[in-house]
Coordinates of N, CA, C and O and ligand atoms in Angstrom, one line a residue:
X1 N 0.8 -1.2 0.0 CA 0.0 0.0 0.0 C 0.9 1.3 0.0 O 1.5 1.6 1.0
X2 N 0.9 1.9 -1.2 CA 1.3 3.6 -0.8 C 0.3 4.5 -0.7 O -0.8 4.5 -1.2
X3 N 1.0 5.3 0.3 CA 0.2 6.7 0.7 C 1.0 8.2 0.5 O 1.9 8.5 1.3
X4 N 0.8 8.9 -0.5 CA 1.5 10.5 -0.5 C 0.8 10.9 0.5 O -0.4 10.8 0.6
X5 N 1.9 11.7 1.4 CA 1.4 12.9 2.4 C 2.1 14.2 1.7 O 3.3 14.3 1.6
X6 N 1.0 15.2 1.0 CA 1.3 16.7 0.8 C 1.2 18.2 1.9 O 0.2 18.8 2.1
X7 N 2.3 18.4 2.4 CA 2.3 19.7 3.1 C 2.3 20.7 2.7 O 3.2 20.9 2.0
X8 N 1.4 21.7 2.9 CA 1.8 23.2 2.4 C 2.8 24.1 2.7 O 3.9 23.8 2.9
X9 N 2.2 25.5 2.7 CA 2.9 26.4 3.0 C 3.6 26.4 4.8 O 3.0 26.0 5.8
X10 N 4.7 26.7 4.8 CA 5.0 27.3 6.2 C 4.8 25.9 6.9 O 4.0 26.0 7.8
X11 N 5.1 25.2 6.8 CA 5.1 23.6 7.5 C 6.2 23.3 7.5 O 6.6 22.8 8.6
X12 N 7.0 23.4 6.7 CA 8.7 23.6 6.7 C 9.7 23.7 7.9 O 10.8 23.2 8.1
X13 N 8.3 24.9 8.8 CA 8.9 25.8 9.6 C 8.4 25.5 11.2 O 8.3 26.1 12.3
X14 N 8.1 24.3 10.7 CA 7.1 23.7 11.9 C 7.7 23.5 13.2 O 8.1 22.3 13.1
X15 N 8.2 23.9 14.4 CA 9.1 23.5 15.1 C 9.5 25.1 15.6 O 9.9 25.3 16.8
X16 N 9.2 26.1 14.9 CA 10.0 27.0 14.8 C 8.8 28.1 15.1 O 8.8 29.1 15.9
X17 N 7.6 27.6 14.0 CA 6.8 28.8 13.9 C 5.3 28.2 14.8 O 4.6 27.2 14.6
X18 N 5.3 29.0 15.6 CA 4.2 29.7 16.8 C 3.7 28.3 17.4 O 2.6 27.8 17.1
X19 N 4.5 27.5 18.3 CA 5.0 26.5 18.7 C 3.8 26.2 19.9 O 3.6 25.1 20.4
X20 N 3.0 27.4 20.2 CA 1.9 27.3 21.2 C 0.3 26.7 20.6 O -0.6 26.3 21.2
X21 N 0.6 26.9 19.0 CA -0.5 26.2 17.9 C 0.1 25.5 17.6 O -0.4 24.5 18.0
X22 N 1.4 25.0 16.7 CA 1.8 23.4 16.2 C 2.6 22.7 16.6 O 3.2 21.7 16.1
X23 N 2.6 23.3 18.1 CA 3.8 22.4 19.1 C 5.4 22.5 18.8 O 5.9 23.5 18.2
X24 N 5.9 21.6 19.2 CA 7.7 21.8 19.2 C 8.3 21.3 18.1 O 9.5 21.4 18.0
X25 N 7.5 20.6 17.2 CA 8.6 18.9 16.4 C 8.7 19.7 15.2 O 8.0 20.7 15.0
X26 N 9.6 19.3 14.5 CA 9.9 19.8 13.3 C 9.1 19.0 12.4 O 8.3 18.1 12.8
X27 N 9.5 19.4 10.6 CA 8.5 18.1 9.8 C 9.0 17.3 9.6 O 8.5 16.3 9.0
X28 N 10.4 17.3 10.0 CA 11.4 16.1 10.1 C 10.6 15.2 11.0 O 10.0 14.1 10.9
X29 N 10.8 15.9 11.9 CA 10.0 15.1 13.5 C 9.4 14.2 13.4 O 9.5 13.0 13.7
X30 N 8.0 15.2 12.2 CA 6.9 14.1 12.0 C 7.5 13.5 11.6 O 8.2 12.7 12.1
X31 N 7.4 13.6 10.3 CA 8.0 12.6 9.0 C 8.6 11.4 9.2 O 8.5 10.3 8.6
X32 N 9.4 11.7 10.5 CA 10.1 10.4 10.8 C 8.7 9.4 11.9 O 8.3 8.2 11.9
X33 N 8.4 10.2 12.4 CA 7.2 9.4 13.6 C 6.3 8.9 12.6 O 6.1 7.7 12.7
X34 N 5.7 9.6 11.4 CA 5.1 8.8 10.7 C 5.4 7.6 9.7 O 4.8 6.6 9.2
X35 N 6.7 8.3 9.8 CA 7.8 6.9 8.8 C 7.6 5.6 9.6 O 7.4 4.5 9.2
X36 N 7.8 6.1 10.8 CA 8.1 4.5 11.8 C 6.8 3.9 11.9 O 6.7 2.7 11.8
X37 N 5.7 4.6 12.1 CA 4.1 4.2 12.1 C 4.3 3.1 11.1 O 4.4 1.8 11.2
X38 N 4.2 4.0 9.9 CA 3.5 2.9 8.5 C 4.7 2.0 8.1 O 4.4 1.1 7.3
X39 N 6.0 2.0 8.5 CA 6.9 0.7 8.5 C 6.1 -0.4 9.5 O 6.2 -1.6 9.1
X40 N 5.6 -0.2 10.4 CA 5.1 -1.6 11.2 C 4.3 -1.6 10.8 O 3.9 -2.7 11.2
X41 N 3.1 -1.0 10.1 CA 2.2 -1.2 9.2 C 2.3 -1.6 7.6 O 1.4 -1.7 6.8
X42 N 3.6 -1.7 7.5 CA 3.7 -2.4 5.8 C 3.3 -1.2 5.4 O 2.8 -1.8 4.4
X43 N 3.1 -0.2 5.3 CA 2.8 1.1 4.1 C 3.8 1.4 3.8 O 4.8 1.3 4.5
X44 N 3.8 1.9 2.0 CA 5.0 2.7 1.7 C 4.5 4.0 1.5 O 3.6 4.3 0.7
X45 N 5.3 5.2 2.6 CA 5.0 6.2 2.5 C 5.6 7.5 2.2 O 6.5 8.0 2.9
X46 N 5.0 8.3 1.0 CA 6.1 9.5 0.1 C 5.6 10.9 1.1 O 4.5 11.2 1.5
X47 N 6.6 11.4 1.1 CA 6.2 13.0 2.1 C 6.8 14.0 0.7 O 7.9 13.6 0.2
X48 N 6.0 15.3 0.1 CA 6.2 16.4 -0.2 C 6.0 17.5 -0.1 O 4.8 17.7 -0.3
X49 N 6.9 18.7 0.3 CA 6.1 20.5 0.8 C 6.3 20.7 0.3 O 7.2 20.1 -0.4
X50 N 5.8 21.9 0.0 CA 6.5 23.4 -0.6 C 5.1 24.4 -0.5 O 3.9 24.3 -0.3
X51 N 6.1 25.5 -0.6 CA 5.3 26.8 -0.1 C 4.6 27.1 -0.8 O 3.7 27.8 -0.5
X52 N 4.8 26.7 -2.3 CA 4.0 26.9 -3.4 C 3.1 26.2 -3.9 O 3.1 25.0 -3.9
X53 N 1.7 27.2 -4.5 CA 0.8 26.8 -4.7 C 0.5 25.9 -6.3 O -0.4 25.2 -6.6
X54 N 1.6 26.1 -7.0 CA 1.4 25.5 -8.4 C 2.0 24.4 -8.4 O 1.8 23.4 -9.1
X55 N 3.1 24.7 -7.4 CA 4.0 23.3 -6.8 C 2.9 22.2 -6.2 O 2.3 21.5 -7.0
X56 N 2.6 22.2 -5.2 CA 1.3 21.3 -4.8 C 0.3 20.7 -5.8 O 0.1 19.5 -5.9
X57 N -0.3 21.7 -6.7 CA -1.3 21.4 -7.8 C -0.7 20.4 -8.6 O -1.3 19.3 -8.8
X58 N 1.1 20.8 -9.3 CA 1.9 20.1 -9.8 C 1.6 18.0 -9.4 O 1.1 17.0 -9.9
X59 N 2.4 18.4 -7.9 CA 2.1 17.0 -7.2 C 0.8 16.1 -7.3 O 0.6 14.9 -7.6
X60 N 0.1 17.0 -6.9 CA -1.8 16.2 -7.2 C -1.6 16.0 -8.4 O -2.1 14.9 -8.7
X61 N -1.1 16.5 -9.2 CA -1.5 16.3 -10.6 C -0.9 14.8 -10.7 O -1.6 13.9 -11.3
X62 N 0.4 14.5 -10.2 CA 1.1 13.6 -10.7 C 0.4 12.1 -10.1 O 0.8 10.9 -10.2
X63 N -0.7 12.6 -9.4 CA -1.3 11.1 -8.8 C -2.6 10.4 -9.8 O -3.3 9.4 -9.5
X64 N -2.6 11.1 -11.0 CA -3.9 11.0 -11.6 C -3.5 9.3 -12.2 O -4.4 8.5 -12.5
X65 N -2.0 9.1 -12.3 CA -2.2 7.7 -12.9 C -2.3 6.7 -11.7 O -1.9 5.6 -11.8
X66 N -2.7 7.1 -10.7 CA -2.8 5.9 -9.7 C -1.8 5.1 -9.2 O -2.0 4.0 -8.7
X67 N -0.5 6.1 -9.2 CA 0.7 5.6 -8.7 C 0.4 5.1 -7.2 O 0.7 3.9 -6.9
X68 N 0.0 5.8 -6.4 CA -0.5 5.6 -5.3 C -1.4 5.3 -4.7 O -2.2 5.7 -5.4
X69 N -2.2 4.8 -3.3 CA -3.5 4.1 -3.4 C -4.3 5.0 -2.5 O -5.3 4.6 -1.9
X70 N -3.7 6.6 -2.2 CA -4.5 7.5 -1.0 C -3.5 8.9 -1.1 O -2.4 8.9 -1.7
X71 N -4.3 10.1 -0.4 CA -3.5 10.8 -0.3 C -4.0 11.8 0.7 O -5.0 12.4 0.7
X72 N -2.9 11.7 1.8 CA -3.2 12.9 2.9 C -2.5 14.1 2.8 O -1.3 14.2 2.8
X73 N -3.8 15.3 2.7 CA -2.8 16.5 2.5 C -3.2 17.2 3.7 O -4.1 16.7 4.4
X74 N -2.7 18.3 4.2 CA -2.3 19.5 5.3 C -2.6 20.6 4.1 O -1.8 21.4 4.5
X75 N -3.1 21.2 3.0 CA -2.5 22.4 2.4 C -2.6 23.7 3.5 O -3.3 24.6 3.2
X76 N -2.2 23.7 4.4 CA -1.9 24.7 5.6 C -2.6 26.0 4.7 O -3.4 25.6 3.7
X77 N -2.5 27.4 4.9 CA -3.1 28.5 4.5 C -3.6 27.9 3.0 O -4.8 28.4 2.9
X78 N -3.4 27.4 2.4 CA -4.0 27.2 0.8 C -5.7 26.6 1.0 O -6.8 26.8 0.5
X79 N -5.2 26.0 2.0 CA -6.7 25.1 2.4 C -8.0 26.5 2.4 O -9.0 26.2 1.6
X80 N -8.1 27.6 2.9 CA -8.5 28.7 3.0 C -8.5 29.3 1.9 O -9.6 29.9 2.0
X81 N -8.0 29.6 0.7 CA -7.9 30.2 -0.6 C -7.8 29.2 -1.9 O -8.4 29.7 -2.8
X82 N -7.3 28.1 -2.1 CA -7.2 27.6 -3.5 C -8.2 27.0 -4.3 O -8.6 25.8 -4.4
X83 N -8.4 27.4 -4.5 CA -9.7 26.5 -5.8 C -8.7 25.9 -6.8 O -9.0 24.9 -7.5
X84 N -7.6 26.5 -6.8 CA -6.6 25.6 -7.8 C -6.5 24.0 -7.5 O -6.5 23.1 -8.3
X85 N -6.4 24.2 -5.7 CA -5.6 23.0 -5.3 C -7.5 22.1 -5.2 O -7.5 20.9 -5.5
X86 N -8.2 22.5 -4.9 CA -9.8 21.8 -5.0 C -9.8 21.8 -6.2 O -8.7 21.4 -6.1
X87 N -10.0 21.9 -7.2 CA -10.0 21.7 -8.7 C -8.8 20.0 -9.3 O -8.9 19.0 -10.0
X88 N -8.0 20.6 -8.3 CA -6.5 19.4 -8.5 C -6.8 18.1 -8.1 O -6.5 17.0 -8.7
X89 N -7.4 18.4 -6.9 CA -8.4 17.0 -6.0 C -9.5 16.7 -6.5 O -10.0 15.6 -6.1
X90 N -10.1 17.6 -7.9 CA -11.3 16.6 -8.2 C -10.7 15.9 -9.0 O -11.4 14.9 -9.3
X91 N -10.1 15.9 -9.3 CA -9.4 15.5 -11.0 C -8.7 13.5 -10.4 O -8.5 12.5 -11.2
X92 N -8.5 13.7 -9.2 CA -7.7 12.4 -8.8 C -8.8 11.7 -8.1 O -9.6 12.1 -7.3
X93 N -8.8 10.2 -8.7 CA -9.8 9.3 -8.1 C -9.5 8.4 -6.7 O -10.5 7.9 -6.1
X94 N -8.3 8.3 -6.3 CA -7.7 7.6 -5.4 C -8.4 8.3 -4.1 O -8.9 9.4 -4.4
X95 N -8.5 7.9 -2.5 CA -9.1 8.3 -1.6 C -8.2 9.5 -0.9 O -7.0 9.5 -0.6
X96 N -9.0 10.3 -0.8 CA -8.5 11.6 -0.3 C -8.4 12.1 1.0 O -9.6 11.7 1.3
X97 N -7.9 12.7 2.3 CA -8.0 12.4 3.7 C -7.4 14.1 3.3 O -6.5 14.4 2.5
X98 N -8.1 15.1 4.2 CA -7.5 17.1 4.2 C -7.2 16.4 6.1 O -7.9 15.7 6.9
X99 N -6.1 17.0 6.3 CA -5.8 17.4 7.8 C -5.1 18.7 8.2 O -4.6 19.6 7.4
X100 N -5.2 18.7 9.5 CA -4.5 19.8 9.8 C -4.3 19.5 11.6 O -4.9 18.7 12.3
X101 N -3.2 20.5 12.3 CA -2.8 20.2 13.1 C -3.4 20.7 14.2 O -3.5 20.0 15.3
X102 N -3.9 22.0 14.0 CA -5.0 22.4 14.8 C -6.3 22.5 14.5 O -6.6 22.3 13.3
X103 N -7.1 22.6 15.1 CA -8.3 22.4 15.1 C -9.0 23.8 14.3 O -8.8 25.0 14.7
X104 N -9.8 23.5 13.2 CA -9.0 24.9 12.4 C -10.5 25.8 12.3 O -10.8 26.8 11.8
X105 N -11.3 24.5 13.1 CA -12.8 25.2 13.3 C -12.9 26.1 14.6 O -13.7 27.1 14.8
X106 N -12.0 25.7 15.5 CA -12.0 26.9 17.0 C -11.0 28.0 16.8 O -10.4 28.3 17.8
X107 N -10.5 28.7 15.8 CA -9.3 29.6 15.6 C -10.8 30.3 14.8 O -12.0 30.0 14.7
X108 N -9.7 31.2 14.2 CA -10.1 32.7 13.2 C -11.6 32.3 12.5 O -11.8 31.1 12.0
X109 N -12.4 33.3 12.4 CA -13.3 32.5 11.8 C -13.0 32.4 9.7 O -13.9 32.1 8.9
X110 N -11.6 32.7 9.2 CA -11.3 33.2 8.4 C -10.7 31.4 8.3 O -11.0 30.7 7.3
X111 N -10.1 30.9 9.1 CA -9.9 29.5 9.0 C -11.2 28.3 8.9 O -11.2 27.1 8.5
X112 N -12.1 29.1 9.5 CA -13.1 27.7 9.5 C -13.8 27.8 8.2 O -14.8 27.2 8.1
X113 N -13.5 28.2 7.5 CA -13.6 27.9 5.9 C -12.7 26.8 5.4 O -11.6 26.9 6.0
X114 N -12.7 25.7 4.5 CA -11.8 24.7 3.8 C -12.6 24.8 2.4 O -13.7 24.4 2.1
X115 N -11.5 25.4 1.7 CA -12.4 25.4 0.0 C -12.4 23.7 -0.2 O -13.2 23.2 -0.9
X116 N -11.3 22.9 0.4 CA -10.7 21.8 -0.6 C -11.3 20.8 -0.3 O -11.4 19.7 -0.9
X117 N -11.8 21.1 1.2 CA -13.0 19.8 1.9 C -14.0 19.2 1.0 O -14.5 18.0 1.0
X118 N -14.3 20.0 0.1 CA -15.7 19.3 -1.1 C -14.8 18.2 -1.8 O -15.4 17.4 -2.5
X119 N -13.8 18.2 -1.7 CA -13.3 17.2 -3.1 C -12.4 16.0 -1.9 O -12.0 14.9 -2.3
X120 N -12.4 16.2 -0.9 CA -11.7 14.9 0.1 C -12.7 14.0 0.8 O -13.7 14.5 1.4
X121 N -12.5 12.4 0.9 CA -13.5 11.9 1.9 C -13.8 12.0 3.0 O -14.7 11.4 3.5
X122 N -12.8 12.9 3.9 CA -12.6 13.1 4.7 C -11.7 14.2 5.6 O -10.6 14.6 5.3
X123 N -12.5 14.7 7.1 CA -11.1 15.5 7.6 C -10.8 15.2 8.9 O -11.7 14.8 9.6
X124 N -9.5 15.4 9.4 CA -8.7 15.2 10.7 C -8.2 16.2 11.1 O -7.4 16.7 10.3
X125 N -8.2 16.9 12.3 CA -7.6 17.9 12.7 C -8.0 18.1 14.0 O -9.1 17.7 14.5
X126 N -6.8 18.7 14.8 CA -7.2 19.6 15.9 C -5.8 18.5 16.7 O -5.3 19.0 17.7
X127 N -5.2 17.2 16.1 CA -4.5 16.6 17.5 C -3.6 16.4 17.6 O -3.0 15.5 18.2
X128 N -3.0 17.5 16.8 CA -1.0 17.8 16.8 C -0.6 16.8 15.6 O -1.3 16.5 14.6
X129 N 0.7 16.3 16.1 CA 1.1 14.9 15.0 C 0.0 14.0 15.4 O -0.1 13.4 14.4
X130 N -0.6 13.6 16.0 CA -1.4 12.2 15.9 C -2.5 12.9 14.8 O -3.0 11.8 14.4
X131 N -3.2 14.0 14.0 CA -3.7 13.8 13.3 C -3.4 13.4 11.7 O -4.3 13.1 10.9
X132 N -2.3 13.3 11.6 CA -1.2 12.2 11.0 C -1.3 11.2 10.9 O -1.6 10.6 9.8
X133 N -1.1 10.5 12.3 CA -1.3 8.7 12.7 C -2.4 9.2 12.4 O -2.3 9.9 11.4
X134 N -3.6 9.1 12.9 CA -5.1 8.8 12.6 C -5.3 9.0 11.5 O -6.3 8.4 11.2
X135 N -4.7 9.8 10.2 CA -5.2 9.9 8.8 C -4.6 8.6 8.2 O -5.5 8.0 7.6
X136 N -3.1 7.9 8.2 CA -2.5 7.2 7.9 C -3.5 5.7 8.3 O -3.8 4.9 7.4
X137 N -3.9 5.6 9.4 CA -4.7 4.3 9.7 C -6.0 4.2 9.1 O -6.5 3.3 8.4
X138 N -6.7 5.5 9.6 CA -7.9 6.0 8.6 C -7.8 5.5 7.0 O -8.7 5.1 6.3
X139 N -7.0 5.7 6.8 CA -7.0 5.6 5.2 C -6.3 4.5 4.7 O -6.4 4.2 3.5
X140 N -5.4 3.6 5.5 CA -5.2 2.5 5.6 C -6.5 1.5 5.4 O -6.6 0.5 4.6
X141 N -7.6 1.8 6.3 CA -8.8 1.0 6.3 C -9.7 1.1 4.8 O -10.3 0.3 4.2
X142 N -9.5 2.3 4.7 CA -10.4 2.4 3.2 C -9.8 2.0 1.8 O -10.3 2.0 0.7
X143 N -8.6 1.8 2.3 CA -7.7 1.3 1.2 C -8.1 -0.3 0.9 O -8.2 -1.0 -0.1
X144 N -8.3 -0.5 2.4 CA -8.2 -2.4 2.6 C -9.4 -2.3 2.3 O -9.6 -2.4 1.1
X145 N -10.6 -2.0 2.9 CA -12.0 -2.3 2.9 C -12.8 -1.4 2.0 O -14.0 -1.7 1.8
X146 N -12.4 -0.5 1.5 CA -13.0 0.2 0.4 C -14.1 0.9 0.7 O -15.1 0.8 0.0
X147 N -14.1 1.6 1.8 CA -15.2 2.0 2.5 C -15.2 3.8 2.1 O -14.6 4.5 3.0
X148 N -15.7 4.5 1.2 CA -15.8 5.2 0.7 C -17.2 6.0 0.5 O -17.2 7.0 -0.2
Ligands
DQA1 C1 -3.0 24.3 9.4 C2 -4.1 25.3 9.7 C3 -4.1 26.5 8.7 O1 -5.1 27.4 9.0 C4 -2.8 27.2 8.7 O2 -2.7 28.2 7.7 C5 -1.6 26.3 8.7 C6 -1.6 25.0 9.4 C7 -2.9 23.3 10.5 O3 -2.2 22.2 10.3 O4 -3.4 23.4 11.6 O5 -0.6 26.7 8.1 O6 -3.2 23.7 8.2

């Protein structure tokens, strides 16, 4: 089973930037905590950021041939403005999982908007790095059991 995880903007900087909303770990941090997850789960799992919004679209784009069997994205601030990146997600048939690290319905009310939620089966958020683990198992299940 493969799974791409796509990060957005300013996730880079995770560790660094405003540590009282995304905690202390870097996306190294994660990356590796999620690496070790889906190794004792037999997943093979690809990580890509970037700050950029055409870059991201780029990436979605490249899953249309079904290289992979799921895909959990974070698009951090994009999540809030892109119709590029919701337009990119309709286009891909594989199962879809939007997360985020905080809980993005009790912050700004400028955040509880998600343009890209219409095109994902799903969302996780609010529980630091474990909304990570829980997207990776979550979507582990729908991979196996096809529950969609
Ligand atoms: C975020 C929430 C977004 O509103 C914000 O712009 C981010 C991170 C999260 O993971 O909580 O950059 O996606």
């Amino acid at each position: 089973m493969k799974i791409q995880i796509i990060n957005g903007p300013n996730l880079n900087l995770l560790g660094k930037r405003e540590p009282d909303i995304y905690g202390n770990q870097s996306l190294e941090d994660i990356n590796k905590i999620v690496s070790q997850h889906c190794d004792h789960k037999n997943i093979q799992v690809t990580f890509f950021q970037s700050n950029v919004e055409g870059e991201i679209v780029n990436e979605i784009q490249k899953l249309i041939d079904k290289k992979f069997d799921g895909l959990i994205i974070n698009a951090a601030a994009f999540t809030h403005t892109s119709v590029a990146i919701l337009d990119a997600l309709n286009i891909i048939k594989i199962p879809k999982i939007e997360i985020h690290l905080s809980n993005i319905y009790r912050r700004e009310e400028f955040r509880q908007k998600s343009l890209i939620s219409k095109a994902v089966d799903g969302i996780i958020c609010g529980f630091g790095v474990e909304s990570y683990i829980y997207a990776i198992d979550a979507m582990s299940k729908i991979i196996k059991n096809g529950i969609r």
